[in-house]
């Protein structure tokens, strides 16, 4: 199946996520950090929402994606009271021999447009379309 992935595509979260004390504390309990709240699940939840948006748009497959590299830089942790959204930008797309490799930039944004975290990742997947005409 040919996917519509193209350099410059942008995906955003459809709704903002309100950060609460409960949301921050629940993850800490699950991973055994006691009551120390952690903002990492909030960051990963927004990144997962962005990935879902790309899948729903037909840009990438729902399965068979391989994460070959990733970096995450947290400028500040999410805090209770934050209202967060995200943006996923396709920075590059390479097609060769039935495989697609793409570099994506994910950003977690506060309502004030402050970037609180950003991720760079390289994803690879199979695409039987030869990319002709792209």
PDB file of C-alpha atoms in Angstrom:
ATOM      1  CA  UNK A   1       0.000   0.000   0.000  1.00  0.00           C
ATOM      2  CA  UNK A   2       1.413   3.419  -0.863  1.00  0.00           C
ATOM      3  CA  UNK A   3       1.554   5.829   2.077  1.00  0.00           C
ATOM      4  CA  UNK A   4       1.165   9.592   1.724  1.00  0.00           C
ATOM      5  CA  UNK A   5       4.191  10.517   3.838  1.00  0.00           C
ATOM      6  CA  UNK A   6       5.986  13.584   2.492  1.00  0.00           C
ATOM      7  CA  UNK A   7       8.626  15.977   3.745  1.00  0.00           C
ATOM      8  CA  UNK A   8       7.114  19.015   5.441  1.00  0.00           C
ATOM      9  CA  UNK A   9       3.913  17.301   6.607  1.00  0.00           C
ATOM     10  CA  UNK A  10       2.787  18.454  10.060  1.00  0.00           C
ATOM     11  CA  UNK A  11       0.506  16.633  12.478  1.00  0.00           C
ATOM     12  CA  UNK A  12      -0.925  18.190  15.628  1.00  0.00           C
ATOM     13  CA  UNK A  13      -2.802  16.930  18.635  1.00  0.00           C
ATOM     14  CA  UNK A  14      -6.552  17.358  18.042  1.00  0.00           C
ATOM     15  CA  UNK A  15      -7.215  18.471  21.632  1.00  0.00           C
ATOM     16  CA  UNK A  16      -5.045  19.928  24.385  1.00  0.00           C
ATOM     17  CA  UNK A  17      -4.167  17.741  27.362  1.00  0.00           C
ATOM     18  CA  UNK A  18      -4.685  19.229  30.815  1.00  0.00           C
ATOM     19  CA  UNK A  19      -2.014  18.111  33.272  1.00  0.00           C
ATOM     20  CA  UNK A  20      -3.226  17.293  36.776  1.00  0.00           C
ATOM     21  CA  UNK A  21      -1.518  16.173  39.987  1.00  0.00           C
ATOM     22  CA  UNK A  22      -3.280  12.816  39.625  1.00  0.00           C
ATOM     23  CA  UNK A  23      -2.016  12.322  36.080  1.00  0.00           C
ATOM     24  CA  UNK A  24       1.550  13.037  37.202  1.00  0.00           C
ATOM     25  CA  UNK A  25       1.372  10.862  40.341  1.00  0.00           C
ATOM     26  CA  UNK A  26      -0.289   7.815  38.740  1.00  0.00           C
ATOM     27  CA  UNK A  27       2.722   7.003  36.584  1.00  0.00           C
ATOM     28  CA  UNK A  28       5.136   7.386  39.488  1.00  0.00           C
ATOM     29  CA  UNK A  29       3.131   4.785  41.392  1.00  0.00           C
ATOM     30  CA  UNK A  30       3.135   2.341  38.473  1.00  0.00           C
ATOM     31  CA  UNK A  31       6.922   2.460  38.004  1.00  0.00           C
ATOM     32  CA  UNK A  32       7.673   2.345  41.706  1.00  0.00           C
ATOM     33  CA  UNK A  33       8.845   5.892  42.314  1.00  0.00           C
ATOM     34  CA  UNK A  34       6.515   6.186  45.274  1.00  0.00           C
ATOM     35  CA  UNK A  35       4.764   9.516  45.330  1.00  0.00           C
ATOM     36  CA  UNK A  36       7.359  11.450  43.292  1.00  0.00           C
ATOM     37  CA  UNK A  37       5.388  12.727  40.287  1.00  0.00           C
ATOM     38  CA  UNK A  38       6.845  12.264  36.828  1.00  0.00           C
ATOM     39  CA  UNK A  39       6.075  14.192  33.649  1.00  0.00           C
ATOM     40  CA  UNK A  40       7.397  11.488  31.314  1.00  0.00           C
ATOM     41  CA  UNK A  41       4.060   9.711  30.808  1.00  0.00           C
ATOM     42  CA  UNK A  42       2.508  13.005  29.756  1.00  0.00           C
ATOM     43  CA  UNK A  43       5.250  13.533  27.178  1.00  0.00           C
ATOM     44  CA  UNK A  44       4.907   9.978  25.853  1.00  0.00           C
ATOM     45  CA  UNK A  45       1.102  10.210  25.776  1.00  0.00           C
ATOM     46  CA  UNK A  46       1.247  13.284  23.553  1.00  0.00           C
ATOM     47  CA  UNK A  47       3.862  11.640  21.285  1.00  0.00           C
ATOM     48  CA  UNK A  48       1.567   8.599  20.943  1.00  0.00           C
ATOM     49  CA  UNK A  49      -1.352  10.865  20.008  1.00  0.00           C
ATOM     50  CA  UNK A  50       0.813  12.487  17.312  1.00  0.00           C
ATOM     51  CA  UNK A  51       1.782   9.067  15.930  1.00  0.00           C
ATOM     52  CA  UNK A  52      -1.892   8.088  15.822  1.00  0.00           C
ATOM     53  CA  UNK A  53      -2.683  11.242  13.840  1.00  0.00           C
ATOM     54  CA  UNK A  54      -0.065  10.277  11.220  1.00  0.00           C
ATOM     55  CA  UNK A  55      -1.508   6.744  11.014  1.00  0.00           C
ATOM     56  CA  UNK A  56      -5.103   7.969  10.673  1.00  0.00           C
ATOM     57  CA  UNK A  57      -4.010  10.357   7.899  1.00  0.00           C
ATOM     58  CA  UNK A  58      -2.555   7.405   5.945  1.00  0.00           C
ATOM     59  CA  UNK A  59       0.970   8.792   6.102  1.00  0.00           C
ATOM     60  CA  UNK A  60       2.457   5.730   7.827  1.00  0.00           C
ATOM     61  CA  UNK A  61       1.292   2.158   8.488  1.00  0.00           C
ATOM     62  CA  UNK A  62      -0.471   1.179  11.698  1.00  0.00           C
ATOM     63  CA  UNK A  63       2.003  -1.644  12.243  1.00  0.00           C
ATOM     64  CA  UNK A  64       5.462  -2.525  11.012  1.00  0.00           C
ATOM     65  CA  UNK A  65       7.091   0.760  12.013  1.00  0.00           C
ATOM     66  CA  UNK A  66      10.641   0.312  13.293  1.00  0.00           C
ATOM     67  CA  UNK A  67      12.178   3.001  15.477  1.00  0.00           C
ATOM     68  CA  UNK A  68      15.854   3.039  14.493  1.00  0.00           C
ATOM     69  CA  UNK A  69      16.996   6.107  16.445  1.00  0.00           C
ATOM     70  CA  UNK A  70      15.495   8.533  18.921  1.00  0.00           C
ATOM     71  CA  UNK A  71      16.574  11.371  21.146  1.00  0.00           C
ATOM     72  CA  UNK A  72      14.446  13.227  23.657  1.00  0.00           C
ATOM     73  CA  UNK A  73      15.296  16.558  25.235  1.00  0.00           C
ATOM     74  CA  UNK A  74      13.102  17.769  28.067  1.00  0.00           C
ATOM     75  CA  UNK A  75      13.466  21.520  28.570  1.00  0.00           C
ATOM     76  CA  UNK A  76      11.241  21.396  31.633  1.00  0.00           C
ATOM     77  CA  UNK A  77       8.921  18.747  33.031  1.00  0.00           C
ATOM     78  CA  UNK A  78       5.168  19.056  32.593  1.00  0.00           C
ATOM     79  CA  UNK A  79       3.569  20.636  35.662  1.00  0.00           C
ATOM     80  CA  UNK A  80       0.127  20.404  37.123  1.00  0.00           C
ATOM     81  CA  UNK A  81      -1.985  23.110  35.512  1.00  0.00           C
ATOM     82  CA  UNK A  82      -0.165  22.962  32.168  1.00  0.00           C
ATOM     83  CA  UNK A  83      -2.304  22.677  29.064  1.00  0.00           C
ATOM     84  CA  UNK A  84      -0.214  20.851  26.485  1.00  0.00           C
ATOM     85  CA  UNK A  85      -0.386  19.994  22.836  1.00  0.00           C
ATOM     86  CA  UNK A  86       2.019  18.590  20.313  1.00  0.00           C
ATOM     87  CA  UNK A  87       3.340  18.967  16.799  1.00  0.00           C
ATOM     88  CA  UNK A  88       5.003  16.283  14.678  1.00  0.00           C
ATOM     89  CA  UNK A  89       6.924  17.474  11.622  1.00  0.00           C
ATOM     90  CA  UNK A  90       8.253  15.195   8.884  1.00  0.00           C
ATOM     91  CA  UNK A  91      11.759  16.531   8.247  1.00  0.00           C
ATOM     92  CA  UNK A  92      12.928  14.067   5.624  1.00  0.00           C
ATOM     93  CA  UNK A  93      11.698  11.043   3.687  1.00  0.00           C
ATOM     94  CA  UNK A  94      13.892   8.569   1.830  1.00  0.00           C
ATOM     95  CA  UNK A  95      12.458   5.748  -0.259  1.00  0.00           C
ATOM     96  CA  UNK A  96      14.632   2.923  -1.505  1.00  0.00           C
ATOM     97  CA  UNK A  97      14.064  -0.715  -2.453  1.00  0.00           C
ATOM     98  CA  UNK A  98      10.579  -0.866  -0.959  1.00  0.00           C
ATOM     99  CA  UNK A  99      11.570   0.727   2.343  1.00  0.00           C
ATOM    100  CA  UNK A 100      10.840   4.194   3.653  1.00  0.00           C
ATOM    101  CA  UNK A 101      13.048   5.930   6.189  1.00  0.00           C
ATOM    102  CA  UNK A 102      11.872   9.172   7.706  1.00  0.00           C
ATOM    103  CA  UNK A 103      13.206  11.645  10.231  1.00  0.00           C
ATOM    104  CA  UNK A 104      10.543  13.236  12.413  1.00  0.00           C
ATOM    105  CA  UNK A 105      10.615  16.032  14.969  1.00  0.00           C
ATOM    106  CA  UNK A 106       8.106  15.913  17.794  1.00  0.00           C
ATOM    107  CA  UNK A 107       7.460  18.904  20.019  1.00  0.00           C
ATOM    108  CA  UNK A 108       5.453  19.127  23.229  1.00  0.00           C
ATOM    109  CA  UNK A 109       4.093  22.647  23.514  1.00  0.00           C
ATOM    110  CA  UNK A 110       2.543  24.535  26.412  1.00  0.00           C
ATOM    111  CA  UNK A 111      -0.452  26.785  25.731  1.00  0.00           C
ATOM    112  CA  UNK A 112       1.985  29.719  25.788  1.00  0.00           C
ATOM    113  CA  UNK A 113       3.773  28.160  22.745  1.00  0.00           C
ATOM    114  CA  UNK A 114       6.740  27.282  24.974  1.00  0.00           C
ATOM    115  CA  UNK A 115       8.434  24.067  23.825  1.00  0.00           C
ATOM    116  CA  UNK A 116       8.806  21.942  26.939  1.00  0.00           C
ATOM    117  CA  UNK A 117      10.185  18.825  25.208  1.00  0.00           C
ATOM    118  CA  UNK A 118      11.338  17.797  21.762  1.00  0.00           C
ATOM    119  CA  UNK A 119      12.172  14.521  20.131  1.00  0.00           C
ATOM    120  CA  UNK A 120      14.047  13.567  16.995  1.00  0.00           C
ATOM    121  CA  UNK A 121      13.416  10.088  15.658  1.00  0.00           C
ATOM    122  CA  UNK A 122      14.156   7.995  12.607  1.00  0.00           C
ATOM    123  CA  UNK A 123      11.419   5.555  11.603  1.00  0.00           C
ATOM    124  CA  UNK A 124      11.564   2.898   8.915  1.00  0.00           C
ATOM    125  CA  UNK A 125       8.785   0.860   7.322  1.00  0.00           C
ATOM    126  CA  UNK A 126       8.081  -1.235   4.241  1.00  0.00           C
ATOM    127  CA  UNK A 127       6.139   0.326   1.386  1.00  0.00           C
ATOM    128  CA  UNK A 128       5.531  -1.783  -1.720  1.00  0.00           C
ATOM    129  CA  UNK A 129       4.907   1.358  -3.762  1.00  0.00           C
ATOM    130  CA  UNK A 130       8.105   2.367  -5.573  1.00  0.00           C
ATOM    131  CA  UNK A 131       7.475   6.059  -4.879  1.00  0.00           C
ATOM    132  CA  UNK A 132       7.147   6.895  -8.565  1.00  0.00           C
ATOM    133  CA  UNK A 133       6.055  10.448  -9.094  1.00  0.00           C
ATOM    134  CA  UNK A 134       6.984  11.638  -5.631  1.00  0.00           C
TER     135      UNK A 134
END
